[in-house]
Amino acid sequence: MQQKDSWLLPDGIDEILPEDAKHLECLRRKILDMFACWGYELVIPPFIDYLDSLLTGSGHDLELQTFKLTDQLSGEMLGVRADMTPQVARIDAHNLKYEWPTRLCYVGTILHTRGDALEKTRSPMQIGAELYGHAGKESDVEVIRLMLETLAITGLQNVHLDLGHVGIYRALSRQAGLTEAQETALFDALQRKAKPELQELVADLAIGDMLKAMFLKLPELNGGKETLDKARAVLSNADDNVKQALADLEAIAENLTTKYPSLPISFDLSELRGYHYHTGVVFAAFIPSVGREIARGGRYDNIGAIFGRARPATGFSADLKLLSVLSKEINQREQRARIFAPCSDDLALSEKIRELRAQGQVVIQQLSGPTGNAKDLGCTSILEKDNQNWVVRALA
Amino acid sequence: MLTIAVSKGRIYEEALPLLEDAGITPIDDPNKCRKLILQTNRDDVQLVIIRATDVPTFVEYGAADLGIAGKDVLLEHGAESLYEPLDLKIACCRLMTAAPMDAPDISGRIRVATKYVKTAQRYFASRGIQAEIIKLYGSMELAPLVGLADCIVDLVDTGNTLKANGLEPRDLIMNISSRLVVNKAAMKMKHQAIQSLLDQFEKTLAER
C-alpha cells in the first residue's frame, strides 16, 4: 500500500468518530439497561473460537461468512464469529445448565467475509437477547416485545412487525416427502416468491395435486390479518403441525395487538429467512425508508443439543451500528457542559477537579504551551481562583 | 406513494400497455423529455427511468418499490434479496451462445466474450467446460471476428445481428422475459397497494 493511502480502511470496515460514537454508546447502554430490567443477563462470548463450535447448527451461508485462521497452538481451525447466537446457546447448554428458563443478552462486533448485498458493512455490532428453556407462545411474545422495546429506545417511528413460521414449509416438505435437493430448490424459489419458477419446479414433483396446490399458494400467503384465514382455507389438507403453527401465529399477533394497539402487523408464510436454523415462529421489524428489516429473530429449538443439552430457544438480534445511524437524526444530542481548568499545579485545583469529575461533570484541564483556549475546546464555563477557592464561572 | 423502476427502450415500450391496463399512464414521454422521474395520471404512482442493469439495485435498496427487469439482468445480479412474483412475458428473447458460422467445436479451454459474466461462468461450469470469460459492455459479436474470443454469450432476438456478422446461434442457455420485482420491505409495508397492482397485472396477463 502506498504511503498516501495509509488512512484507507478495508472494504466494509468502518471507524466511528466522536459524535457518532457517543450516540452509539449511549444507545448501547440504554438497551443493555433495558435488557437487565427484563432479567436478561449479559454474557461476553469470545471474539474467536473453534470453527466447528461457531458453525454449529448453521447453514452453509454462515460458513462462507466466517473469517478463518489456523490456531498455531493446536493446529485446529479457528473462526472469527460471524454470529454470536451459537456461542450464547453454548453458554446456556454447557456452562449454565439451569433447569429453568434462562435469559441472556450480548453485544459485540462480529465479522463477515462478504458484506451483505445491501448493508456493505463487514463488521456489524450485533446486539441481541435469547431466551432458553421455554417452548410456548409466551416466550415468543416476550422476545418480540423485547425487540420492539429496543426499537422504542432508538426513537425510530412507524415500526412494522412481520411474522412468519418456518414450520409450515417444513411440515409441507415432510408431508410431500421431498428430497433435500428438491426442498432446497423450492426454498430458493419461495424465498424470492418467484411464482413462475415455483410452478415449473412443482410440476416436476411426483406428489399429489393437493400438495402441489398448497406449495403453489404459499407465496401468496402474505399480508394483513386476513392472511391467516386465507391460509387456513388453502392449507386445510396439511397436517396438524401446520394448523398448530397458524394457531400460534394468531395467538401471538392477538397478544401483541392488545399490548401495542397501533403496531402494524403483517404475516408472510413463505418468509424463510434463516430456514436452516430456525424451527418455528420467525419475525422481523421494518421501518419506512429502509428497504430491508432492521431487526430480526425467531425460534431455533434444540441448537444446544450438540453441546450436550437440547433446549427450546428463541431470540432476536440487530446491528447496533445500523440502529445508531438510523436514529442519529431523530435524537437531539444532549451536549454535556464542559468546564475548562487552567494549567496549574495548585493542589486545591486538582482537588476541585476531582470533586467535579466525581459528580459526573466534564472537566478539561489545559496542557502547557499553545493548546487552545476554553472556546476552542467547546467549554462553556471555566474554573477560576476566587480568594483561596476555585469556583466555576460561566463564560460570556 | 409507489415508485416503479423501468428501463428505457423495449422493456418500457412493452410495459406501457400493462401499466395502462392497471390504470397507470405516464404523463411525460421519456423519449421526448429528459426527466428521469415520470409523473403518472395517478398521484400515488411514479416511474423512474434507469438503466436495465440498475433496476435490481434500485429495488433492492428500496429506492423503488417495484421494478421491471429482464430475467437475464436478475440472474447476473443475483436477486436473492428481491421478490420476483410475476413473469410479465414481455421483452422475450433467448440467452444463447453463438460462434462463427461453421467453426468447429473447441475442446479444452475456451474464451467467451459476454456481459453476463456470472451467468456464463455458471453455465459453462454446469456443462463441464473450462471457460475464460472476457467481460465486454457491448458489440459482443465483434469479439470472435477479431480473435478476442472463441464464442459469445448474448441475448438473441431475431438473430439478424449475429447473421450480419457471420455468427450463428448455438446452445440455448435459457429463455428470457421480463419479471416484476418487488422490494421486500415494501411488499410488507405497502402490501395493499402492491398486491392490488400485482392482481391487476396477473389479470391482464391471464387475458392475453
Coordinates of C-alpha atoms in Angstrom, one line a residue:
Chain A
M1 CA 0.0 0.0 0.0
Q2 CA 1.2 3.4 -0.9
Q3 CA 2.1 5.7 1.9
K4 CA -0.5 8.2 0.9
D5 CA -3.2 5.6 1.2
S6 CA -2.3 4.5 4.7
W7 CA -5.5 6.1 6.0
L8 CA -7.6 3.8 3.9
L9 CA -9.8 1.2 5.6
P10 CA -10.6 -2.2 4.2
D11 CA -13.9 -2.6 2.4
G12 CA -16.8 -2.8 4.7
I13 CA -14.8 -1.8 7.8
D14 CA -15.6 1.5 9.5
E15 CA -14.4 3.7 12.2
I16 CA -16.9 5.7 14.3
L17 CA -16.0 9.3 15.1
P18 CA -16.6 11.0 18.4
E19 CA -20.2 12.4 17.9
D20 CA -21.5 9.1 16.4
A21 CA -19.6 7.0 18.9
K22 CA -21.2 9.0 21.7
H23 CA -24.6 8.3 20.3
L24 CA -23.9 4.6 19.7
E25 CA -22.5 4.1 23.2
C26 CA -25.5 5.9 24.7
L27 CA -27.9 3.6 22.8
R28 CA -25.8 0.5 23.8
R29 CA -26.1 1.4 27.5
K30 CA -29.8 2.2 27.4
I31 CA -30.6 -1.1 25.6
L32 CA -28.4 -3.2 27.9
D33 CA -30.0 -1.5 30.9
M34 CA -33.4 -2.3 29.5
F35 CA -32.4 -5.9 28.9
A36 CA -31.2 -6.1 32.5
C37 CA -34.6 -4.7 33.7
W38 CA -36.3 -7.6 31.9
G39 CA -34.0 -10.1 33.7
Y40 CA -31.6 -10.7 30.8
E41 CA -28.1 -11.3 32.0
L42 CA -25.1 -10.1 29.9
V43 CA -22.6 -12.6 28.6
I44 CA -19.4 -11.9 26.7
P45 CA -18.5 -14.7 24.3
P46 CA -15.0 -14.9 22.8
F47 CA -14.2 -13.0 19.6
I48 CA -12.5 -16.0 18.1
D49 CA -13.5 -19.6 18.7
Y50 CA -13.1 -23.1 17.2
L51 CA -14.7 -23.1 13.8
D52 CA -16.8 -26.3 14.5
S53 CA -18.3 -24.7 17.5
L54 CA -19.1 -21.5 15.7
L55 CA -20.8 -23.2 12.8
T56 CA -23.0 -25.5 15.0
G57 CA -26.5 -25.9 13.6
S58 CA -26.0 -23.2 11.0
G59 CA -26.1 -23.4 7.3
H60 CA -23.6 -23.1 4.5
D61 CA -24.1 -19.3 4.4
L62 CA -22.6 -18.7 7.8
E63 CA -19.5 -20.8 6.9
L64 CA -18.9 -18.6 3.9
Q65 CA -19.4 -15.5 6.1
T66 CA -16.8 -16.6 8.7
F67 CA -13.1 -15.5 8.6
K68 CA -10.9 -18.5 9.3
L69 CA -7.4 -18.9 10.6
T70 CA -5.3 -21.7 11.9
D71 CA -4.5 -22.0 15.6
Q72 CA -0.7 -22.1 15.9
L73 CA -1.0 -23.9 19.2
S74 CA -3.4 -26.7 18.4
G75 CA -3.4 -26.9 14.6
E76 CA -7.2 -26.5 14.7
M77 CA -9.2 -24.2 12.6
L78 CA -10.4 -21.1 14.3
G79 CA -13.0 -18.7 13.2
V80 CA -13.9 -15.1 14.0
R81 CA -17.5 -15.1 15.0
A82 CA -19.9 -14.1 12.2
D83 CA -22.9 -14.6 14.5
M84 CA -22.9 -14.7 18.3
T85 CA -26.1 -16.7 18.7
P86 CA -24.5 -20.2 18.6
Q87 CA -21.9 -19.0 21.2
V88 CA -24.6 -17.9 23.5
A89 CA -26.5 -21.1 23.0
R90 CA -23.4 -23.0 24.0
I91 CA -23.1 -20.9 27.2
D92 CA -26.6 -21.9 28.1
A93 CA -26.2 -25.6 27.2
H94 CA -22.8 -26.2 28.5
N95 CA -21.9 -23.7 31.2
L96 CA -25.1 -22.6 32.9
K97 CA -27.2 -25.8 32.7
Y98 CA -30.1 -24.2 34.6
E99 CA -33.3 -26.3 34.7
W100 CA -35.4 -23.2 34.4
P101 CA -35.8 -20.7 31.5
T102 CA -32.5 -18.8 31.1
R103 CA -32.4 -15.2 29.8
L104 CA -29.2 -14.0 28.2
C105 CA -28.1 -10.9 26.3
Y106 CA -25.0 -9.9 24.4
V107 CA -23.4 -7.1 22.4
G108 CA -20.2 -7.3 20.3
T109 CA -18.5 -6.8 17.0
I110 CA -18.9 -9.7 14.5
L111 CA -17.0 -10.0 11.2
H112 CA -18.4 -11.1 7.9
T113 CA -16.2 -12.1 5.0
R114 CA -18.6 -10.6 2.5
G115 CA -20.8 -7.6 3.0
D116 CA -24.5 -8.2 2.7
A117 CA -26.0 -7.2 -0.7
L118 CA -27.5 -4.1 1.0
E119 CA -25.5 -3.4 4.1
K120 CA -22.0 -3.1 2.8
T121 CA -20.5 -3.3 6.3
R122 CA -18.4 -6.4 7.2
S123 CA -18.2 -5.5 10.8
P124 CA -21.7 -5.1 12.3
M125 CA -22.1 -4.7 16.1
Q126 CA -24.6 -7.4 17.0
I127 CA -26.8 -6.8 19.9
G128 CA -29.5 -9.3 21.0
A129 CA -31.2 -11.3 23.6
E130 CA -32.0 -15.0 23.8
L131 CA -34.5 -16.9 25.9
Y132 CA -33.8 -20.7 26.5
G133 CA -35.8 -23.4 28.0
H134 CA -39.4 -22.4 27.2
A135 CA -41.3 -23.7 24.2
G136 CA -44.6 -21.8 24.4
K137 CA -46.0 -18.7 22.8
E138 CA -45.2 -16.6 25.9
S139 CA -41.5 -16.7 25.2
D140 CA -42.0 -15.8 21.6
V141 CA -44.1 -12.8 22.7
E142 CA -41.6 -11.8 25.3
V143 CA -38.7 -11.8 22.8
I144 CA -40.7 -9.9 20.2
R145 CA -41.7 -7.3 22.8
L146 CA -38.0 -7.0 23.8
M147 CA -37.2 -6.3 20.1
L148 CA -40.0 -3.6 20.0
E149 CA -38.7 -2.0 23.2
T150 CA -35.2 -1.9 21.8
L151 CA -36.5 -0.1 18.7
A152 CA -38.5 2.2 21.0
I153 CA -35.3 3.2 22.8
T154 CA -33.8 4.2 19.4
G155 CA -36.7 6.5 18.9
L156 CA -37.4 5.1 15.4
Q157 CA -41.0 5.7 14.3
N158 CA -43.5 3.7 12.4
V159 CA -42.1 0.3 13.2
H160 CA -43.8 -2.5 11.3
L161 CA -43.7 -6.1 12.5
D162 CA -43.7 -9.1 10.1
L163 CA -44.5 -12.6 11.4
G164 CA -43.8 -15.9 9.7
H165 CA -43.4 -19.6 10.7
V166 CA -40.8 -21.8 9.0
G167 CA -42.5 -24.8 10.5
I168 CA -45.2 -24.5 7.8
Y169 CA -42.9 -25.1 4.8
R170 CA -41.0 -27.7 6.8
A171 CA -44.2 -29.7 7.5
L172 CA -45.4 -29.4 3.9
S173 CA -42.0 -30.7 2.7
R174 CA -42.2 -33.6 5.1
Q175 CA -45.7 -34.4 4.1
A176 CA -44.7 -34.4 0.4
G177 CA -41.6 -36.5 1.2
L178 CA -39.3 -34.1 -0.7
T179 CA -35.6 -34.9 -1.1
E180 CA -33.1 -32.4 0.3
A181 CA -32.3 -31.2 -3.2
Q182 CA -36.0 -30.6 -4.0
E183 CA -36.5 -28.9 -0.7
T184 CA -33.6 -26.5 -1.4
A185 CA -34.8 -25.7 -4.9
L186 CA -38.3 -24.9 -3.7
F187 CA -36.9 -22.9 -0.8
D188 CA -34.9 -20.8 -3.2
A189 CA -38.0 -20.0 -5.4
L190 CA -40.2 -19.4 -2.4
Q191 CA -37.7 -17.1 -0.8
R192 CA -38.0 -14.9 -3.9
K193 CA -41.7 -15.5 -4.2
A194 CA -40.8 -16.4 -7.8
K195 CA -44.1 -18.0 -8.8
P196 CA -43.2 -18.8 -12.4
E197 CA -40.2 -20.8 -11.2
L198 CA -42.2 -22.4 -8.5
Q199 CA -44.7 -23.6 -11.0
E200 CA -42.0 -25.3 -13.1
L201 CA -40.5 -26.9 -10.1
V202 CA -43.7 -28.1 -8.6
A203 CA -44.9 -29.5 -11.9
D204 CA -41.9 -31.8 -12.0
L205 CA -42.5 -33.2 -8.5
A206 CA -44.1 -36.6 -8.1
I207 CA -46.6 -35.6 -5.5
G208 CA -50.3 -35.4 -5.3
D209 CA -52.2 -32.4 -6.8
M210 CA -53.4 -31.4 -3.4
L211 CA -49.9 -30.9 -2.1
K212 CA -48.9 -29.2 -5.3
A213 CA -51.7 -26.7 -4.9
M214 CA -50.6 -25.9 -1.4
F215 CA -47.0 -25.3 -2.4
L216 CA -48.1 -23.0 -5.3
K217 CA -50.3 -21.0 -2.9
L218 CA -47.6 -20.4 -0.3
P219 CA -46.1 -17.3 -2.0
E220 CA -49.5 -15.6 -2.0
L221 CA -50.0 -16.1 1.8
N222 CA -48.8 -12.7 2.9
G223 CA -50.4 -9.5 4.0
G224 CA -52.6 -8.4 6.9
K225 CA -54.7 -10.2 9.4
E226 CA -56.8 -11.8 6.7
T227 CA -53.8 -13.9 5.6
L228 CA -54.3 -16.4 8.4
D229 CA -57.9 -17.1 7.4
K230 CA -56.8 -17.5 3.8
A231 CA -54.0 -19.8 4.9
R232 CA -56.4 -22.0 6.9
A233 CA -58.6 -22.4 3.8
V234 CA -55.7 -23.0 1.4
L235 CA -53.8 -25.3 3.8
S236 CA -56.8 -27.2 5.0
N237 CA -55.3 -30.5 3.9
A238 CA -52.0 -30.0 5.6
D239 CA -51.1 -31.9 8.8
D240 CA -51.6 -30.8 12.3
N241 CA -48.2 -29.1 12.6
V242 CA -49.4 -26.6 10.1
K243 CA -52.7 -26.0 11.9
Q244 CA -50.8 -25.6 15.2
A245 CA -48.4 -23.1 13.5
L246 CA -51.3 -21.0 12.2
A247 CA -53.0 -21.0 15.6
D248 CA -49.7 -20.0 17.3
L249 CA -49.2 -17.1 14.9
E250 CA -52.7 -15.9 15.5
A251 CA -52.4 -16.1 19.3
I252 CA -49.1 -14.2 19.2
A253 CA -50.5 -11.5 17.0
E254 CA -53.5 -11.0 19.2
N255 CA -51.4 -10.8 22.3
L256 CA -49.2 -8.2 20.7
T257 CA -52.1 -6.2 19.4
T258 CA -53.5 -5.8 22.9
K259 CA -50.1 -4.5 24.2
Y260 CA -49.3 -2.4 21.1
P261 CA -52.7 -1.4 19.6
S262 CA -51.1 0.8 16.9
L263 CA -48.4 -1.6 15.8
P264 CA -49.0 -2.7 12.2
I265 CA -48.5 -6.5 12.0
S266 CA -48.2 -8.4 8.7
F267 CA -47.9 -12.1 8.0
D268 CA -45.7 -13.8 5.5
L269 CA -45.9 -17.6 5.4
S270 CA -43.3 -18.0 2.7
E271 CA -40.7 -15.9 4.6
L272 CA -38.0 -18.5 5.2
R273 CA -35.1 -16.3 6.3
G274 CA -32.8 -18.5 8.4
Y275 CA -34.6 -21.6 7.3
H276 CA -31.7 -23.9 8.1
Y277 CA -31.5 -22.6 11.6
H278 CA -35.0 -21.6 12.7
T279 CA -37.7 -24.1 13.7
G280 CA -40.8 -22.1 14.5
V281 CA -42.1 -18.5 14.6
V282 CA -39.8 -16.0 12.9
F283 CA -40.2 -12.2 13.0
A284 CA -38.6 -9.1 11.7
A285 CA -39.1 -5.3 12.1
F286 CA -39.2 -2.9 9.3
I287 CA -39.4 0.9 9.1
P288 CA -40.3 3.1 6.1
S289 CA -37.3 4.3 4.1
V290 CA -35.2 1.3 4.8
G291 CA -35.5 -1.4 2.1
R292 CA -34.9 -4.3 4.5
E293 CA -35.5 -5.5 8.0
I294 CA -33.7 -3.7 10.8
A295 CA -34.0 -6.3 13.5
R296 CA -34.9 -10.0 13.2
G297 CA -35.3 -13.2 15.2
G298 CA -37.2 -16.3 15.8
R299 CA -37.4 -19.7 17.4
Y300 CA -34.5 -22.2 17.0
D301 CA -35.2 -25.1 19.3
N302 CA -32.6 -27.7 20.1
I303 CA -29.5 -25.9 18.8
G304 CA -27.8 -26.7 22.1
A305 CA -28.1 -30.5 21.5
I306 CA -24.5 -30.7 20.2
F307 CA -23.2 -29.0 23.3
G308 CA -24.9 -31.7 25.4
R309 CA -28.4 -30.3 26.0
A310 CA -31.3 -29.8 23.7
R311 CA -33.4 -26.8 24.8
P312 CA -36.2 -24.8 23.3
A313 CA -34.8 -21.4 22.3
T314 CA -35.9 -18.1 20.8
G315 CA -34.2 -14.7 20.5
F316 CA -33.6 -11.6 18.4
S317 CA -30.7 -9.5 17.2
A318 CA -30.0 -6.3 15.4
D319 CA -27.0 -4.4 14.2
L320 CA -26.3 -1.6 16.7
K321 CA -24.3 0.4 14.2
L322 CA -27.3 0.4 11.8
L323 CA -29.7 1.4 14.6
S324 CA -27.4 4.1 15.6
V325 CA -27.1 5.5 12.1
L326 CA -30.8 5.4 11.5
S327 CA -31.7 7.1 14.8
K328 CA -28.9 9.7 14.7
E329 CA -31.1 12.3 13.0
I330 CA -34.0 11.8 15.4
N331 CA -32.2 12.0 18.7
Q332 CA -31.1 15.5 19.7
R333 CA -27.7 15.2 21.0
E334 CA -27.5 16.2 24.6
Q335 CA -24.3 18.2 24.8
R336 CA -22.8 17.8 28.3
A337 CA -21.5 21.0 29.7
R338 CA -17.6 21.2 29.7
I339 CA -15.6 23.0 32.2
F340 CA -12.2 24.5 31.4
A341 CA -9.5 24.3 34.0
P342 CA -6.2 26.3 33.7
C343 CA -2.8 24.6 33.6
S344 CA -1.6 24.7 37.2
D345 CA 0.0 22.5 39.8
D346 CA -2.2 24.0 42.6
L347 CA -3.3 21.1 44.9
A348 CA -6.6 22.8 45.6
L349 CA -7.3 22.9 41.9
S350 CA -6.7 19.2 41.4
E351 CA -8.9 18.5 44.4
K352 CA -11.7 20.7 42.9
I353 CA -11.3 19.0 39.5
R354 CA -11.5 15.5 41.1
E355 CA -14.6 16.5 43.0
L356 CA -16.4 17.9 39.9
R357 CA -15.5 14.8 37.8
A358 CA -16.8 12.5 40.6
Q359 CA -20.1 14.4 40.3
G360 CA -20.1 13.4 36.6
Q361 CA -19.0 16.8 35.2
V362 CA -16.7 17.1 32.3
V363 CA -13.5 19.0 33.2
I364 CA -10.8 19.5 30.6
Q365 CA -7.5 20.7 32.0
Q366 CA -5.3 22.9 29.9
L367 CA -1.9 21.5 28.9
S368 CA 1.2 23.7 28.8
G369 CA 2.0 25.5 25.6
P370 CA -0.3 26.6 22.8
T371 CA -3.1 24.1 23.4
G372 CA -6.2 26.0 22.7
N373 CA -8.4 28.1 24.9
A374 CA -11.7 27.3 26.6
K375 CA -13.8 28.2 23.5
D376 CA -11.6 26.0 21.2
L377 CA -12.2 23.0 23.5
G378 CA -16.0 23.6 23.5
C379 CA -16.1 24.7 27.1
T380 CA -19.0 26.8 28.4
S381 CA -17.6 27.6 31.8
I382 CA -14.2 28.0 33.5
L383 CA -12.5 27.3 36.8
E384 CA -11.2 30.5 38.4
K385 CA -9.5 31.3 41.7
D386 CA -11.6 33.4 43.9
N387 CA -9.9 34.2 47.2
Q388 CA -8.4 30.8 48.2
N389 CA -11.2 28.9 46.5
W390 CA -11.6 27.5 42.9
V391 CA -15.1 28.3 41.6
V392 CA -16.8 27.5 38.3
R393 CA -17.8 30.7 36.3
A394 CA -19.9 30.7 33.2
L395 CA -18.2 32.0 30.1
A396 CA -19.7 35.0 28.4
Chain B
M1 CA -46.5 6.6 -3.0
L2 CA -45.3 3.7 -5.2
T3 CA -42.2 4.1 -7.3
I4 CA -41.7 1.8 -10.2
A5 CA -38.3 1.4 -11.8
V6 CA -38.3 0.7 -15.6
S7 CA -35.6 0.8 -18.2
K8 CA -35.9 2.8 -21.4
G9 CA -36.4 1.1 -24.7
R10 CA -38.0 -2.2 -25.4
I11 CA -39.0 -3.0 -21.8
Y12 CA -40.6 0.4 -21.4
E13 CA -42.5 0.2 -24.7
E14 CA -43.8 -3.3 -23.9
A15 CA -44.6 -2.5 -20.3
L16 CA -46.7 0.6 -21.2
P17 CA -49.9 -1.4 -22.2
L18 CA -49.6 -3.5 -19.0
L19 CA -49.3 -0.4 -16.9
E20 CA -52.2 1.2 -18.8
D21 CA -54.4 -1.8 -18.0
A22 CA -53.6 -1.3 -14.4
G23 CA -54.7 2.3 -14.7
I24 CA -51.2 3.9 -14.8
T25 CA -50.4 6.2 -17.6
P26 CA -47.2 8.3 -17.6
I27 CA -47.8 12.0 -18.2
D28 CA -44.4 12.5 -19.9
D29 CA -42.8 10.6 -22.7
P30 CA -39.2 9.6 -21.7
N31 CA -38.2 9.7 -25.4
K32 CA -39.1 13.3 -25.7
C33 CA -38.1 14.8 -22.3
R34 CA -35.0 14.3 -20.2
K35 CA -36.8 13.8 -16.9
L36 CA -35.8 10.7 -15.0
I37 CA -38.8 10.7 -12.7
L38 CA -42.0 10.5 -14.7
Q39 CA -45.3 11.5 -13.1
T40 CA -48.3 9.5 -14.0
N41 CA -52.1 10.1 -14.0
R42 CA -52.1 8.7 -10.5
D43 CA -50.9 10.9 -7.7
D44 CA -49.6 7.8 -5.8
V45 CA -47.6 6.2 -8.6
Q46 CA -44.4 7.5 -10.2
L47 CA -41.9 5.9 -12.6
V48 CA -38.2 6.2 -12.5
I49 CA -36.3 5.6 -15.8
I50 CA -33.0 3.9 -15.3
R51 CA -30.6 1.6 -17.0
A52 CA -31.8 -2.0 -17.1
T53 CA -28.9 -3.4 -15.1
D54 CA -29.6 -0.8 -12.3
V55 CA -33.2 -1.9 -11.8
P56 CA -32.5 -4.7 -9.3
T57 CA -30.1 -2.4 -7.3
F58 CA -32.8 0.4 -7.0
V59 CA -35.4 -2.1 -5.9
E60 CA -33.1 -3.9 -3.5
Y61 CA -32.3 -0.7 -1.6
G62 CA -35.9 0.3 -1.6
A63 CA -35.2 3.4 -3.8
A64 CA -38.0 2.0 -5.9
D65 CA -40.8 -0.2 -4.6
L66 CA -41.2 -2.2 -7.8
G67 CA -39.3 -2.7 -10.9
I68 CA -39.5 -4.4 -14.3
A69 CA -36.3 -6.2 -15.2
G70 CA -35.2 -8.9 -17.6
K71 CA -34.5 -12.4 -16.2
D72 CA -31.0 -12.0 -17.7
V73 CA -30.3 -9.0 -15.5
L74 CA -31.7 -10.7 -12.4
L75 CA -29.6 -13.8 -12.9
E76 CA -26.5 -11.8 -13.4
H77 CA -27.2 -9.5 -10.4
G78 CA -28.1 -12.4 -8.0
A79 CA -31.6 -11.4 -6.8
E80 CA -31.9 -13.3 -3.5
S81 CA -32.8 -10.1 -1.8
L82 CA -35.8 -9.3 -4.0
Y83 CA -39.2 -10.8 -4.6
E84 CA -39.9 -11.7 -8.3
P85 CA -43.6 -12.7 -8.2
L86 CA -44.6 -12.3 -11.8
D87 CA -43.4 -13.2 -15.3
L88 CA -44.7 -10.3 -17.4
K89 CA -43.9 -12.2 -20.6
I90 CA -42.7 -9.1 -22.3
A91 CA -39.4 -8.3 -24.0
C92 CA -39.0 -12.0 -24.7
C93 CA -35.7 -13.3 -26.2
R94 CA -33.2 -16.1 -25.6
L95 CA -29.9 -16.1 -23.9
M96 CA -27.6 -18.2 -26.2
T97 CA -24.1 -19.0 -27.0
A98 CA -23.0 -18.0 -30.5
A99 CA -19.9 -18.8 -32.6
P100 CA -18.6 -18.1 -36.1
M101 CA -20.6 -20.0 -38.8
D102 CA -19.2 -23.5 -39.3
A103 CA -16.5 -23.1 -36.7
P104 CA -15.6 -26.4 -35.2
D105 CA -16.3 -27.1 -31.5
I106 CA -13.3 -26.3 -29.4
S107 CA -12.1 -28.9 -26.9
G108 CA -10.4 -27.8 -23.7
R109 CA -10.3 -24.2 -22.5
I110 CA -12.4 -21.8 -24.5
R111 CA -12.6 -18.0 -24.4
V112 CA -16.0 -16.4 -24.1
A113 CA -16.9 -12.8 -24.6
T114 CA -20.0 -11.6 -22.7
K115 CA -21.5 -9.0 -20.5
Y116 CA -23.2 -11.8 -18.4
V117 CA -20.0 -12.9 -16.6
K118 CA -21.6 -14.8 -13.7
T119 CA -24.3 -16.4 -15.8
A120 CA -21.7 -17.6 -18.4
Q121 CA -19.4 -18.9 -15.7
R122 CA -22.2 -20.9 -14.1
Y123 CA -23.4 -22.2 -17.5
F124 CA -20.1 -23.5 -18.7
A125 CA -19.2 -24.9 -15.3
S126 CA -22.5 -26.9 -15.3
R127 CA -21.5 -28.3 -18.8
G128 CA -18.1 -29.3 -17.5
I129 CA -16.3 -26.8 -19.8
Q130 CA -13.4 -24.7 -18.7
A131 CA -14.1 -21.2 -19.9
E132 CA -12.2 -18.0 -19.7
I133 CA -14.7 -15.2 -19.6
I134 CA -13.9 -11.8 -21.1
K135 CA -16.2 -9.0 -19.9
L136 CA -17.4 -6.7 -22.6
Y137 CA -20.0 -3.9 -22.4
G138 CA -21.3 -4.1 -25.9
S139 CA -20.7 -5.2 -29.5
M140 CA -20.1 -8.8 -28.4
E141 CA -20.5 -10.0 -32.0
L142 CA -17.2 -8.4 -32.9
A143 CA -15.1 -10.5 -30.4
P144 CA -14.9 -13.8 -32.4
L145 CA -14.3 -11.9 -35.6
V146 CA -11.2 -10.2 -34.3
G147 CA -9.9 -13.2 -32.4
L148 CA -10.7 -11.9 -29.0
A149 CA -12.9 -14.9 -28.1
D150 CA -14.0 -18.2 -29.5
C151 CA -17.6 -17.6 -28.8
I152 CA -20.0 -15.2 -27.1
V153 CA -22.9 -15.4 -24.7
D154 CA -25.6 -12.8 -25.5
L155 CA -29.3 -12.2 -25.9
V156 CA -30.7 -13.3 -29.3
D157 CA -34.0 -12.0 -30.6
T158 CA -34.2 -12.3 -34.4
G159 CA -30.7 -13.5 -34.9
N160 CA -30.1 -10.8 -37.6
T161 CA -27.2 -9.1 -35.8
L162 CA -25.5 -12.5 -35.5
K163 CA -26.0 -13.3 -39.1
A164 CA -24.8 -10.0 -40.3
N165 CA -21.5 -10.6 -38.5
G166 CA -21.1 -14.2 -39.7
L167 CA -22.1 -15.8 -36.4
E168 CA -24.7 -18.5 -35.7
P169 CA -26.6 -19.2 -32.6
R170 CA -25.5 -22.5 -30.9
D171 CA -26.9 -23.5 -27.5
L172 CA -29.8 -22.1 -25.7
I173 CA -28.9 -21.2 -22.1
M174 CA -32.4 -20.0 -21.2
N175 CA -35.5 -18.3 -22.4
I176 CA -35.6 -14.7 -21.1
S177 CA -38.6 -12.5 -20.3
S178 CA -39.1 -9.5 -18.0
R179 CA -40.1 -10.0 -14.4
L180 CA -41.9 -7.8 -12.0
V181 CA -39.6 -7.4 -9.0
V182 CA -40.7 -6.1 -5.6
N183 CA -38.7 -4.7 -2.6
K184 CA -39.1 -7.0 0.4
A185 CA -39.8 -4.2 2.9
A186 CA -42.3 -2.5 0.5
M187 CA -44.1 -5.8 0.0
K188 CA -44.8 -5.9 3.7
M189 CA -45.3 -2.2 4.5
K190 CA -47.2 -1.2 1.3
H191 CA -48.9 -4.5 1.0
Q192 CA -52.3 -3.4 -0.2
A193 CA -51.2 -1.0 -2.9
I194 CA -48.7 -3.5 -4.2
Q195 CA -51.0 -6.5 -4.0
S196 CA -53.7 -4.8 -6.0
L197 CA -51.2 -3.9 -8.6
L198 CA -50.0 -7.5 -8.8
D199 CA -53.6 -8.8 -9.1
Q200 CA -54.3 -6.3 -11.9
F201 CA -51.1 -7.4 -13.8
E202 CA -52.0 -11.0 -13.3
K203 CA -55.5 -10.5 -14.6
T204 CA -54.2 -8.7 -17.7
L205 CA -51.6 -11.4 -18.3
A206 CA -54.2 -14.2 -18.0
E207 CA -56.4 -12.4 -20.6
R208 CA -53.6 -12.2 -23.2

